[in-house]
Amino acid sequence: MAESILNFGQQLVRWYHAHKRDLPWRNVDNPYLIWLSEVILQQTRVVQGLPYYEKFAAAYPTVVDLAAASEQEVLRLWQGLGYYSRARNMHATARTIAEQYGGEFPDNYSDLLQLKGIGPYTAAAIASFAYNEPVAVVDGNVYRVLARLYGITDDISSHKGKQFFAKYAQQLLQESLPSVEPSVYNQAIMEFGAIHCTPAAPACNTCPFKQYCYAYTNEMQAQLPVKEKKIKTKQRNFIYFLFDYEGQILVKERMRGDIWQGLYDFPMVEEKEGAPIVSSELIRQTYEQILPLLPLQNLAAGTLVNGLPLQIAGISGTYKHQLTHQSLLVQFVHLKVIAAEFWQQISGAGFLSVSQAVLEELPKPVLLANYLQEYFF
Ligand code: SF4
């Protein structure tokens, strides 16, 4: 491991003032807005997160406003950002702050850590940016900068590695005091990792630390930081069915414990054997799987899908959707129901029947919203 760098904090802060991006949550000491930006930016790039931050800050200027919103409104505004548990936790935390803390954020790291959905990183960000408490933030950018600069080879996905980095980052911040402000130092190190010492193309040639940098000296930029655990992604194939009776659509709310909890989607079937091929037989099997077997003999005759009073109105192309551990291939089948009795039976079977206008407003996984935009509305 490399030696410590003289005046590291001061040099870093100098770099920051010369190069930082102008972002709306910079130079803000309102803990609510800081928290909002941090929650939105977790696992999200700034360009993608920025419009969401602006939407949320405009719709809910204070934590009390956010607490007063319904979960459905919050999820609808969050739609497209993914990781919906973040939105639900954020909303629950806003309610806790409104109800138990009189609408005021706790003003220190350890009290912030007690709140649901606020982990060490977010607590450090709020405590330092809003209250200037000297607690070091450690996010992916900080791991990368420290690992490369100081040649730290501990695995950042291991518990031991995380502990080591947290301790090291804290020590560096302490060493830089009092000549730097904790709030500025923390923002500086994250910004340096985000735009200068980037994962794939660090700008070493113009780096103020290149003469001290372990990774640069040893040509190890690509090997650092060390991350052993590879996330295995699983391929899954879904077919969604949009049952439509005279403009009424069948939807279902995703339940507790589900990654899409609180969002609405359509009846769906998973094809285990590979990419699905939509056929009349598949629709029949799906129907039997996802909806109860209903007495069909009394139903009005019409164009039938394999014996069911359904007409295929359209089959979408295949949508790809990437989740953290899953890669989804999804197709949508739009089915027109052509018998009122049949509709009454299926819409009473644990599903909700909604109009197109309501469907448009409901929070949905983004791939459903994309499909509806492209094929339906
Ligand atoms: S020299 Fe390169 S690898 Fe080292 S800190 Fe600077 S940008 Fe990162």
mmCIF file of C-alpha atoms and ligand atoms in Angstrom:
data_model
loop_
_atom_site.group_PDB
_atom_site.id
_atom_site.type_symbol
_atom_site.label_atom_id
_atom_site.label_comp_id
_atom_site.label_asym_id
_atom_site.label_seq_id
_atom_site.Cartn_x
_atom_site.Cartn_y
_atom_site.Cartn_z
ATOM 1 C CA MET A 1 0.000 0.000 0.000
ATOM 2 C CA ALA A 2 1.192 3.509 -0.822
ATOM 3 C CA GLU A 3 2.153 6.179 1.697
ATOM 4 C CA SER A 4 -0.271 8.944 2.587
ATOM 5 C CA ILE A 5 -0.298 11.967 0.283
ATOM 6 C CA LEU A 6 0.724 15.308 1.716
ATOM 7 C CA ASN A 7 -2.179 17.779 1.860
ATOM 8 C CA PHE A 8 -4.425 15.318 0.081
ATOM 9 C CA GLY A 9 -7.643 16.976 1.295
ATOM 10 C CA GLN A 10 -6.548 20.459 0.296
ATOM 11 C CA GLN A 11 -5.440 19.347 -3.161
ATOM 12 C CA LEU A 12 -8.671 17.463 -3.639
ATOM 13 C CA VAL A 13 -10.787 20.436 -2.633
ATOM 14 C CA ARG A 14 -8.770 22.686 -4.962
ATOM 15 C CA TRP A 15 -9.460 20.271 -7.814
ATOM 16 C CA TYR A 16 -13.156 20.235 -6.851
ATOM 17 C CA HIS A 17 -13.590 23.984 -6.959
ATOM 18 C CA ALA A 18 -12.035 24.069 -10.414
ATOM 19 C CA HIS A 19 -13.939 21.143 -11.940
ATOM 20 C CA LYS A 20 -17.178 20.356 -10.113
ATOM 21 C CA ARG A 21 -20.408 20.055 -12.027
ATOM 22 C CA ASP A 22 -23.111 22.542 -11.302
ATOM 23 C CA LEU A 23 -25.852 20.355 -9.845
ATOM 24 C CA PRO A 24 -29.003 21.607 -8.133
ATOM 25 C CA TRP A 25 -28.309 19.813 -4.844
ATOM 26 C CA ARG A 26 -24.832 21.331 -4.557
ATOM 27 C CA ASN A 27 -24.410 24.174 -2.096
ATOM 28 C CA VAL A 28 -27.649 23.136 -0.459
ATOM 29 C CA ASP A 29 -27.701 22.593 3.284
ATOM 30 C CA ASN A 30 -31.323 21.525 3.504
ATOM 31 C CA PRO A 31 -31.145 17.930 4.820
ATOM 32 C CA TYR A 32 -34.399 16.970 3.110
ATOM 33 C CA LEU A 33 -33.172 17.995 -0.363
ATOM 34 C CA ILE A 34 -29.807 16.347 0.265
ATOM 35 C CA TRP A 35 -31.524 13.145 1.310
ATOM 36 C CA LEU A 36 -33.841 13.304 -1.704
ATOM 37 C CA SER A 37 -30.917 13.658 -4.090
ATOM 38 C CA GLU A 38 -28.997 10.843 -2.402
ATOM 39 C CA VAL A 39 -31.918 8.434 -2.492
ATOM 40 C CA ILE A 40 -32.593 9.214 -6.147
ATOM 41 C CA LEU A 41 -28.948 8.932 -7.149
ATOM 42 C CA GLN A 42 -28.317 5.537 -5.532
ATOM 43 C CA GLN A 43 -27.612 3.097 -8.393
ATOM 44 C CA THR A 44 -28.630 5.811 -10.840
ATOM 45 C CA ARG A 45 -26.541 8.040 -13.081
ATOM 46 C CA VAL A 46 -26.783 11.799 -12.543
ATOM 47 C CA VAL A 47 -28.262 12.467 -16.005
ATOM 48 C CA GLN A 48 -31.008 9.970 -15.340
ATOM 49 C CA GLY A 49 -31.641 11.058 -11.744
ATOM 50 C CA LEU A 50 -31.633 14.826 -12.285
ATOM 51 C CA PRO A 51 -35.155 15.160 -13.769
ATOM 52 C CA TYR A 52 -36.529 12.968 -10.982
ATOM 53 C CA TYR A 53 -34.897 15.116 -8.338
ATOM 54 C CA GLU A 54 -36.422 18.215 -9.925
ATOM 55 C CA LYS A 55 -39.867 16.589 -10.160
ATOM 56 C CA PHE A 56 -39.828 15.458 -6.530
ATOM 57 C CA ALA A 57 -38.440 18.732 -5.180
ATOM 58 C CA ALA A 58 -41.162 20.636 -7.075
ATOM 59 C CA ALA A 59 -44.023 18.299 -6.117
ATOM 60 C CA TYR A 60 -42.928 17.914 -2.485
ATOM 61 C CA PRO A 61 -40.835 20.914 -1.396
ATOM 62 C CA THR A 62 -40.626 19.690 2.199
ATOM 63 C CA VAL A 63 -40.463 16.340 3.917
ATOM 64 C CA VAL A 64 -43.920 17.025 5.347
ATOM 65 C CA ASP A 65 -45.307 17.430 1.806
ATOM 66 C CA LEU A 66 -43.751 14.125 0.811
ATOM 67 C CA ALA A 67 -45.181 12.458 3.912
ATOM 68 C CA ALA A 68 -48.655 13.745 3.056
ATOM 69 C CA ALA A 69 -48.598 12.215 -0.445
ATOM 70 C CA SER A 70 -50.116 8.781 -1.089
ATOM 71 C CA GLU A 71 -47.756 5.906 -1.821
ATOM 72 C CA GLN A 72 -49.364 5.570 -5.229
ATOM 73 C CA GLU A 73 -48.528 9.187 -6.144
ATOM 74 C CA VAL A 74 -44.949 8.703 -4.995
ATOM 75 C CA LEU A 75 -44.527 5.489 -6.981
ATOM 76 C CA ARG A 76 -46.072 7.119 -10.054
ATOM 77 C CA LEU A 77 -43.572 9.983 -9.894
ATOM 78 C CA TRP A 78 -40.754 7.481 -9.329
ATOM 79 C CA GLN A 79 -41.824 5.364 -12.297
ATOM 80 C CA GLY A 80 -38.906 4.567 -14.595
ATOM 81 C CA LEU A 81 -36.202 4.914 -11.958
ATOM 82 C CA GLY A 82 -36.373 1.262 -10.854
ATOM 83 C CA TYR A 83 -35.519 -0.167 -7.428
ATOM 84 C CA TYR A 84 -38.983 0.765 -6.196
ATOM 85 C CA SER A 85 -38.252 -0.262 -2.606
ATOM 86 C CA ARG A 86 -36.172 2.921 -2.436
ATOM 87 C CA ALA A 87 -39.260 5.014 -3.164
ATOM 88 C CA ARG A 88 -41.340 3.102 -0.636
ATOM 89 C CA ASN A 89 -38.663 3.389 2.067
ATOM 90 C CA MET A 90 -38.205 7.069 1.282
ATOM 91 C CA HIS A 91 -41.913 7.657 1.671
ATOM 92 C CA ALA A 92 -42.088 5.657 4.918
ATOM 93 C CA THR A 93 -39.112 7.604 6.286
ATOM 94 C CA ALA A 94 -40.725 10.910 5.338
ATOM 95 C CA ARG A 95 -43.783 9.854 7.342
ATOM 96 C CA THR A 96 -41.644 8.915 10.335
ATOM 97 C CA ILE A 97 -39.892 12.292 10.215
ATOM 98 C CA ALA A 98 -43.192 14.145 9.869
ATOM 99 C CA GLU A 99 -44.924 12.202 12.641
ATOM 100 C CA GLN A 100 -42.169 11.436 15.139
ATOM 101 C CA TYR A 101 -39.612 14.194 14.592
ATOM 102 C CA GLY A 102 -41.962 17.147 14.036
ATOM 103 C CA GLY A 103 -40.918 17.374 10.368
ATOM 104 C CA GLU A 104 -37.241 18.021 11.239
ATOM 105 C CA PHE A 105 -34.401 15.730 10.169
ATOM 106 C CA PRO A 106 -32.129 14.470 12.989
ATOM 107 C CA ASP A 107 -29.001 16.632 12.943
ATOM 108 C CA ASN A 108 -26.312 14.009 13.503
ATOM 109 C CA TYR A 109 -24.954 10.813 11.961
ATOM 110 C CA SER A 110 -25.988 8.325 14.640
ATOM 111 C CA ASP A 111 -29.582 9.566 14.875
ATOM 112 C CA LEU A 112 -29.886 9.636 11.091
ATOM 113 C CA LEU A 113 -28.772 5.994 10.982
ATOM 114 C CA GLN A 114 -31.824 5.028 13.035
ATOM 115 C CA LEU A 115 -34.157 5.969 10.196
ATOM 116 C CA LYS A 116 -35.493 3.334 7.813
ATOM 117 C CA GLY A 117 -33.699 3.234 4.460
ATOM 118 C CA ILE A 118 -30.834 5.458 5.707
ATOM 119 C CA GLY A 119 -27.603 3.480 5.780
ATOM 120 C CA PRO A 120 -24.069 4.603 6.669
ATOM 121 C CA TYR A 121 -23.482 6.267 3.296
ATOM 122 C CA THR A 122 -26.672 8.359 3.265
ATOM 123 C CA ALA A 123 -26.342 9.234 6.954
ATOM 124 C CA ALA A 124 -22.762 10.433 6.351
ATOM 125 C CA ALA A 125 -23.835 12.432 3.288
ATOM 126 C CA ILE A 126 -26.649 14.222 5.158
ATOM 127 C CA ALA A 127 -24.641 14.737 8.370
ATOM 128 C CA SER A 128 -21.673 16.185 6.506
ATOM 129 C CA PHE A 129 -23.379 18.159 3.704
ATOM 130 C CA ALA A 130 -26.104 19.643 5.895
ATOM 131 C CA TYR A 131 -24.418 19.875 9.294
ATOM 132 C CA ASN A 132 -20.725 19.711 8.401
ATOM 133 C CA GLU A 133 -20.185 16.739 10.734
ATOM 134 C CA PRO A 134 -16.782 15.168 9.997
ATOM 135 C CA VAL A 135 -17.956 11.703 8.917
ATOM 136 C CA ALA A 136 -16.502 10.296 5.713
ATOM 137 C CA VAL A 137 -18.833 9.177 2.929
ATOM 138 C CA VAL A 138 -17.907 5.889 1.274
ATOM 139 C CA ASP A 139 -19.660 5.099 -1.981
ATOM 140 C CA GLY A 140 -18.483 3.352 -5.149
ATOM 141 C CA ASN A 141 -16.573 6.441 -6.233
ATOM 142 C CA VAL A 142 -14.727 6.660 -2.938
ATOM 143 C CA TYR A 143 -13.785 2.952 -3.035
ATOM 144 C CA ARG A 144 -12.319 3.427 -6.478
ATOM 145 C CA VAL A 145 -10.368 6.585 -5.702
ATOM 146 C CA LEU A 146 -8.890 5.225 -2.465
ATOM 147 C CA ALA A 147 -8.112 1.781 -3.888
ATOM 148 C CA ARG A 148 -6.260 3.264 -6.854
ATOM 149 C CA LEU A 149 -4.498 6.116 -5.111
ATOM 150 C CA TYR A 150 -3.320 4.108 -2.118
ATOM 151 C CA GLY A 151 -3.090 0.656 -3.702
ATOM 152 C CA ILE A 152 -5.667 -0.901 -1.376
ATOM 153 C CA THR A 153 -6.331 -4.441 -2.555
ATOM 154 C CA ASP A 154 -8.989 -5.428 -0.018
ATOM 155 C CA ASP A 155 -12.142 -6.761 -1.650
ATOM 156 C CA ILE A 156 -14.801 -4.028 -1.628
ATOM 157 C CA SER A 157 -17.596 -6.597 -1.706
ATOM 158 C CA SER A 158 -16.443 -8.297 1.513
ATOM 159 C CA HIS A 159 -17.490 -7.176 4.967
ATOM 160 C CA LYS A 160 -13.860 -6.932 6.035
ATOM 161 C CA GLY A 161 -12.961 -4.861 2.987
ATOM 162 C CA LYS A 162 -15.841 -2.474 3.563
ATOM 163 C CA GLN A 163 -14.788 -1.988 7.174
ATOM 164 C CA PHE A 164 -11.219 -1.316 6.136
ATOM 165 C CA PHE A 165 -12.208 1.278 3.542
ATOM 166 C CA ALA A 166 -14.600 2.988 5.972
ATOM 167 C CA LYS A 167 -11.845 3.298 8.556
ATOM 168 C CA TYR A 168 -9.302 4.474 6.011
ATOM 169 C CA ALA A 169 -11.659 7.061 4.520
ATOM 170 C CA GLN A 170 -12.455 8.408 7.992
ATOM 171 C CA GLN A 171 -8.773 8.652 8.852
ATOM 172 C CA LEU A 172 -8.035 10.603 5.653
ATOM 173 C CA LEU A 173 -10.830 13.048 6.372
ATOM 174 C CA GLN A 174 -9.615 13.541 9.957
ATOM 175 C CA GLU A 175 -6.073 14.180 8.719
ATOM 176 C CA SER A 176 -7.376 16.889 6.384
ATOM 177 C CA LEU A 177 -9.140 18.795 9.160
ATOM 178 C CA PRO A 178 -9.354 21.659 9.911
ATOM 179 C CA SER A 179 -8.050 22.955 6.589
ATOM 180 C CA VAL A 180 -11.039 21.529 4.688
ATOM 181 C CA GLU A 181 -14.744 21.564 5.427
ATOM 182 C CA PRO A 182 -16.111 18.020 5.810
ATOM 183 C CA SER A 183 -19.058 18.887 3.557
ATOM 184 C CA VAL A 184 -16.803 20.097 0.753
ATOM 185 C CA TYR A 185 -14.229 17.329 1.187
ATOM 186 C CA ASN A 186 -16.879 14.614 0.945
ATOM 187 C CA GLN A 187 -18.462 16.118 -2.142
ATOM 188 C CA ALA A 188 -15.022 16.568 -3.652
ATOM 189 C CA ILE A 189 -13.915 12.951 -3.282
ATOM 190 C CA MET A 190 -17.157 11.643 -4.755
ATOM 191 C CA GLU A 191 -17.040 14.110 -7.622
ATOM 192 C CA PHE A 192 -13.419 13.212 -8.323
ATOM 193 C CA GLY A 193 -14.382 9.545 -8.641
ATOM 194 C CA ALA A 194 -17.463 10.345 -10.696
ATOM 195 C CA ILE A 195 -15.870 12.530 -13.343
ATOM 196 C CA HIS A 196 -12.088 12.159 -13.150
ATOM 197 C CA CYS A 197 -11.000 8.808 -11.755
ATOM 198 C CA THR A 198 -13.797 7.010 -13.609
ATOM 199 C CA PRO A 199 -14.152 3.210 -13.756
ATOM 200 C CA ALA A 200 -13.162 2.602 -17.365
ATOM 201 C CA ALA A 201 -11.266 5.714 -18.443
ATOM 202 C CA PRO A 202 -9.532 7.540 -15.576
ATOM 203 C CA ALA A 203 -7.978 10.805 -16.784
ATOM 204 C CA CYS A 204 -4.552 9.987 -15.369
ATOM 205 C CA ASN A 205 -2.638 12.344 -17.610
ATOM 206 C CA THR A 206 -4.301 15.397 -16.140
ATOM 207 C CA CYS A 207 -4.638 14.020 -12.618
ATOM 208 C CA PRO A 208 -3.237 16.168 -9.791
ATOM 209 C CA PHE A 209 -2.289 12.972 -7.918
ATOM 210 C CA LYS A 210 -0.616 11.042 -10.660
ATOM 211 C CA GLN A 211 2.860 11.290 -9.198
ATOM 212 C CA TYR A 212 1.643 9.674 -5.968
ATOM 213 C CA CYS A 213 -0.921 7.313 -7.405
ATOM 214 C CA TYR A 214 -0.271 3.607 -6.821
ATOM 215 C CA ALA A 215 -2.495 2.441 -9.669
ATOM 216 C CA TYR A 216 -0.945 4.854 -12.160
ATOM 217 C CA THR A 217 2.608 4.014 -11.142
ATOM 218 C CA ASN A 218 1.924 0.286 -11.330
ATOM 219 C CA GLU A 219 -0.491 0.406 -14.277
ATOM 220 C CA MET A 220 -3.189 -1.178 -12.153
ATOM 221 C CA GLN A 221 -6.127 1.138 -12.868
ATOM 222 C CA ALA A 222 -8.118 -1.730 -14.386
ATOM 223 C CA GLN A 223 -7.466 -4.073 -11.436
ATOM 224 C CA LEU A 224 -8.444 -1.627 -8.692
ATOM 225 C CA PRO A 225 -10.683 -1.630 -6.793
ATOM 226 C CA VAL A 226 -10.835 -5.387 -6.223
ATOM 227 C CA LYS A 227 -14.341 -6.775 -6.327
ATOM 228 C CA GLU A 228 -14.536 -10.551 -6.066
ATOM 229 C CA LYS A 229 -18.241 -11.154 -5.962
ATOM 230 C CA LYS A 230 -19.668 -11.265 -9.425
ATOM 231 C CA ILE A 231 -23.392 -10.741 -9.522
ATOM 232 C CA LYS A 232 -24.983 -13.656 -11.345
ATOM 233 C CA THR A 233 -27.837 -12.556 -13.562
ATOM 234 C CA LYS A 234 -30.645 -14.861 -14.370
ATOM 235 C CA GLN A 235 -32.485 -14.763 -17.676
ATOM 236 C CA ARG A 236 -36.297 -14.825 -17.368
ATOM 237 C CA ASN A 237 -38.974 -14.793 -20.046
ATOM 238 C CA PHE A 238 -42.390 -13.294 -19.338
ATOM 239 C CA ILE A 239 -45.533 -12.880 -21.340
ATOM 240 C CA TYR A 240 -47.988 -10.262 -20.170
ATOM 241 C CA PHE A 241 -51.644 -10.378 -21.175
ATOM 242 C CA LEU A 242 -53.594 -7.192 -21.538
ATOM 243 C CA PHE A 243 -57.225 -8.291 -21.254
ATOM 244 C CA ASP A 244 -59.377 -5.532 -22.690
ATOM 245 C CA TYR A 245 -63.142 -5.364 -22.615
ATOM 246 C CA GLU A 246 -64.508 -2.248 -24.282
ATOM 247 C CA GLY A 247 -61.642 -0.120 -22.992
ATOM 248 C CA GLN A 248 -61.601 -1.652 -19.496
ATOM 249 C CA ILE A 249 -58.290 -3.322 -18.651
ATOM 250 C CA LEU A 250 -57.469 -6.024 -16.135
ATOM 251 C CA VAL A 251 -54.660 -5.141 -13.696
ATOM 252 C CA LYS A 252 -53.213 -6.529 -10.494
ATOM 253 C CA GLU A 253 -51.331 -4.795 -7.700
ATOM 254 C CA ARG A 254 -47.971 -6.394 -6.926
ATOM 255 C CA MET A 255 -47.841 -7.497 -3.350
ATOM 256 C CA ARG A 256 -45.591 -7.174 -0.320
ATOM 257 C CA GLY A 257 -42.117 -8.612 -0.603
ATOM 258 C CA ASP A 258 -42.083 -8.159 -4.363
ATOM 259 C CA ILE A 259 -39.540 -5.900 -6.094
ATOM 260 C CA TRP A 260 -42.460 -4.163 -7.766
ATOM 261 C CA GLN A 261 -44.565 -3.935 -4.591
ATOM 262 C CA GLY A 262 -47.236 -1.267 -4.944
ATOM 263 C CA LEU A 263 -46.965 -1.131 -8.736
ATOM 264 C CA TYR A 264 -49.636 -2.470 -11.051
ATOM 265 C CA ASP A 265 -49.191 -4.951 -13.859
ATOM 266 C CA PHE A 266 -51.202 -7.363 -15.982
ATOM 267 C CA PRO A 267 -51.819 -11.095 -15.698
ATOM 268 C CA MET A 268 -48.545 -12.691 -16.606
ATOM 269 C CA VAL A 269 -46.965 -16.057 -17.213
ATOM 270 C CA GLU A 270 -43.333 -17.077 -17.080
ATOM 271 C CA GLU A 271 -41.975 -19.309 -19.807
ATOM 272 C CA LYS A 272 -39.332 -21.573 -18.286
ATOM 273 C CA GLU A 273 -38.078 -23.214 -21.429
ATOM 274 C CA GLY A 274 -36.622 -20.186 -23.164
ATOM 275 C CA ALA A 275 -37.957 -17.260 -25.153
ATOM 276 C CA PRO A 276 -41.728 -17.506 -25.445
ATOM 277 C CA ILE A 277 -43.560 -18.123 -28.686
ATOM 278 C CA VAL A 278 -47.025 -16.687 -28.428
ATOM 279 C CA SER A 279 -49.601 -19.106 -29.784
ATOM 280 C CA SER A 280 -53.245 -19.705 -29.357
ATOM 281 C CA GLU A 281 -52.455 -22.813 -27.314
ATOM 282 C CA LEU A 282 -50.150 -20.835 -25.040
ATOM 283 C CA ILE A 283 -52.874 -18.293 -24.406
ATOM 284 C CA ARG A 284 -55.251 -21.078 -23.473
ATOM 285 C CA GLN A 285 -52.719 -22.636 -21.092
ATOM 286 C CA THR A 286 -51.929 -19.250 -19.618
ATOM 287 C CA TYR A 287 -55.528 -18.504 -19.094
ATOM 288 C CA GLU A 288 -55.918 -21.728 -17.146
ATOM 289 C CA GLN A 289 -52.837 -20.945 -15.132
ATOM 290 C CA ILE A 290 -53.531 -17.349 -14.206
ATOM 291 C CA LEU A 291 -57.289 -17.207 -14.109
ATOM 292 C CA PRO A 292 -59.694 -19.672 -12.563
ATOM 293 C CA LEU A 293 -61.312 -22.221 -14.815
ATOM 294 C CA LEU A 294 -64.659 -20.798 -15.659
ATOM 295 C CA PRO A 295 -67.746 -22.424 -17.156
ATOM 296 C CA LEU A 296 -67.366 -21.488 -20.767
ATOM 297 C CA GLN A 297 -70.316 -23.280 -22.280
ATOM 298 C CA ASN A 298 -72.780 -20.424 -21.659
ATOM 299 C CA LEU A 299 -70.661 -17.795 -23.306
ATOM 300 C CA ALA A 300 -71.575 -16.036 -26.485
ATOM 301 C CA ALA A 301 -69.935 -17.305 -29.584
ATOM 302 C CA GLY A 302 -67.361 -15.145 -31.304
ATOM 303 C CA THR A 303 -63.879 -15.361 -32.692
ATOM 304 C CA LEU A 304 -62.324 -17.660 -30.205
ATOM 305 C CA VAL A 305 -58.784 -18.221 -29.101
ATOM 306 C CA ASN A 306 -58.757 -21.950 -28.748
ATOM 307 C CA GLY A 307 -62.201 -22.111 -27.197
ATOM 308 C CA LEU A 308 -62.092 -18.854 -25.221
ATOM 309 C CA PRO A 309 -64.061 -15.721 -26.092
ATOM 310 C CA LEU A 310 -60.922 -13.753 -26.807
ATOM 311 C CA GLN A 311 -59.559 -12.101 -29.903
ATOM 312 C CA ILE A 312 -55.866 -11.413 -30.298
ATOM 313 C CA ALA A 313 -55.694 -7.691 -31.003
ATOM 314 C CA GLY A 314 -51.925 -7.473 -31.153
ATOM 315 C CA ILE A 315 -48.646 -9.023 -30.049
ATOM 316 C CA SER A 316 -45.778 -6.727 -29.176
ATOM 317 C CA GLY A 317 -42.137 -7.064 -30.031
ATOM 318 C CA THR A 318 -39.801 -8.337 -27.325
ATOM 319 C CA TYR A 319 -38.757 -5.891 -24.618
ATOM 320 C CA LYS A 320 -35.497 -6.325 -22.761
ATOM 321 C CA HIS A 321 -35.328 -5.138 -19.186
ATOM 322 C CA GLN A 322 -32.330 -5.316 -16.898
ATOM 323 C CA LEU A 323 -32.753 -5.647 -13.144
ATOM 324 C CA THR A 324 -29.888 -6.077 -10.674
ATOM 325 C CA HIS A 325 -29.939 -9.874 -10.704
ATOM 326 C CA GLN A 326 -32.288 -10.578 -13.558
ATOM 327 C CA SER A 327 -32.446 -9.960 -17.219
ATOM 328 C CA LEU A 328 -36.029 -10.007 -18.486
ATOM 329 C CA LEU A 329 -37.318 -10.719 -21.981
ATOM 330 C CA VAL A 330 -40.932 -9.674 -22.140
ATOM 331 C CA GLN A 331 -43.697 -9.819 -24.705
ATOM 332 C CA PHE A 332 -47.208 -8.415 -24.438
ATOM 333 C CA VAL A 333 -50.363 -9.868 -25.908
ATOM 334 C CA HIS A 334 -53.346 -7.589 -26.246
ATOM 335 C CA LEU A 335 -56.532 -9.671 -25.975
ATOM 336 C CA LYS A 336 -59.982 -8.298 -26.643
ATOM 337 C CA VAL A 337 -62.629 -10.004 -24.552
ATOM 338 C CA ILE A 338 -65.761 -10.455 -26.604
ATOM 339 C CA ALA A 339 -68.282 -11.702 -24.060
ATOM 340 C CA ALA A 340 -69.621 -9.628 -21.157
ATOM 341 C CA GLU A 341 -70.233 -12.628 -18.887
ATOM 342 C CA PHE A 342 -66.701 -13.806 -19.398
ATOM 343 C CA TRP A 343 -65.399 -10.362 -18.492
ATOM 344 C CA GLN A 344 -67.445 -10.229 -15.324
ATOM 345 C CA GLN A 345 -66.063 -13.570 -14.249
ATOM 346 C CA ILE A 346 -62.411 -12.860 -14.940
ATOM 347 C CA SER A 347 -62.488 -9.346 -13.523
ATOM 348 C CA GLY A 348 -63.862 -10.737 -10.283
ATOM 349 C CA ALA A 349 -61.025 -13.224 -9.955
ATOM 350 C CA GLY A 350 -58.588 -11.180 -7.894
ATOM 351 C CA PHE A 351 -57.956 -8.552 -10.566
ATOM 352 C CA LEU A 352 -59.078 -4.960 -10.895
ATOM 353 C CA SER A 353 -60.846 -3.623 -13.917
ATOM 354 C CA VAL A 354 -59.726 -0.081 -14.754
ATOM 355 C CA SER A 355 -60.324 2.406 -17.548
ATOM 356 C CA GLN A 356 -57.495 3.460 -19.857
ATOM 357 C CA ALA A 357 -57.346 6.864 -18.122
ATOM 358 C CA VAL A 358 -56.884 5.211 -14.712
ATOM 359 C CA LEU A 359 -54.361 2.775 -16.159
ATOM 360 C CA GLU A 360 -52.302 5.672 -17.452
ATOM 361 C CA GLU A 361 -52.141 7.200 -13.966
ATOM 362 C CA LEU A 362 -51.350 4.030 -12.020
ATOM 363 C CA PRO A 363 -47.707 3.402 -11.050
ATOM 364 C CA LYS A 364 -46.329 0.653 -13.274
ATOM 365 C CA PRO A 365 -42.994 -1.036 -14.026
ATOM 366 C CA VAL A 366 -41.393 1.059 -16.735
ATOM 367 C CA LEU A 367 -41.467 -1.676 -19.333
ATOM 368 C CA LEU A 368 -45.279 -1.764 -19.081
ATOM 369 C CA ALA A 369 -45.397 2.006 -19.452
ATOM 370 C CA ASN A 370 -43.167 1.724 -22.527
ATOM 371 C CA TYR A 371 -45.330 -0.979 -24.067
ATOM 372 C CA LEU A 372 -48.517 1.002 -23.439
ATOM 373 C CA GLN A 373 -47.002 4.099 -24.997
ATOM 374 C CA GLU A 374 -45.833 2.223 -28.035
ATOM 375 C CA TYR A 375 -48.817 -0.015 -28.700
ATOM 376 C CA PHE A 376 -51.815 1.074 -26.754
ATOM 377 C CA PHE A 377 -52.470 4.685 -25.805
HETATM 378 S S1 SF4 B 1 -3.685 8.925 -11.583
HETATM 379 FE FE1 SF4 B 1 -5.382 7.965 -12.617
HETATM 380 S S2 SF4 B 1 -5.941 6.200 -11.347
HETATM 381 FE FE2 SF4 B 1 -4.666 7.551 -10.108
HETATM 382 S S3 SF4 B 1 -6.131 8.833 -9.008
HETATM 383 FE FE3 SF4 B 1 -5.533 9.929 -10.841
HETATM 384 S S4 SF4 B 1 -7.092 9.381 -12.347
HETATM 385 FE FE4 SF4 B 1 -7.241 7.899 -10.696
#
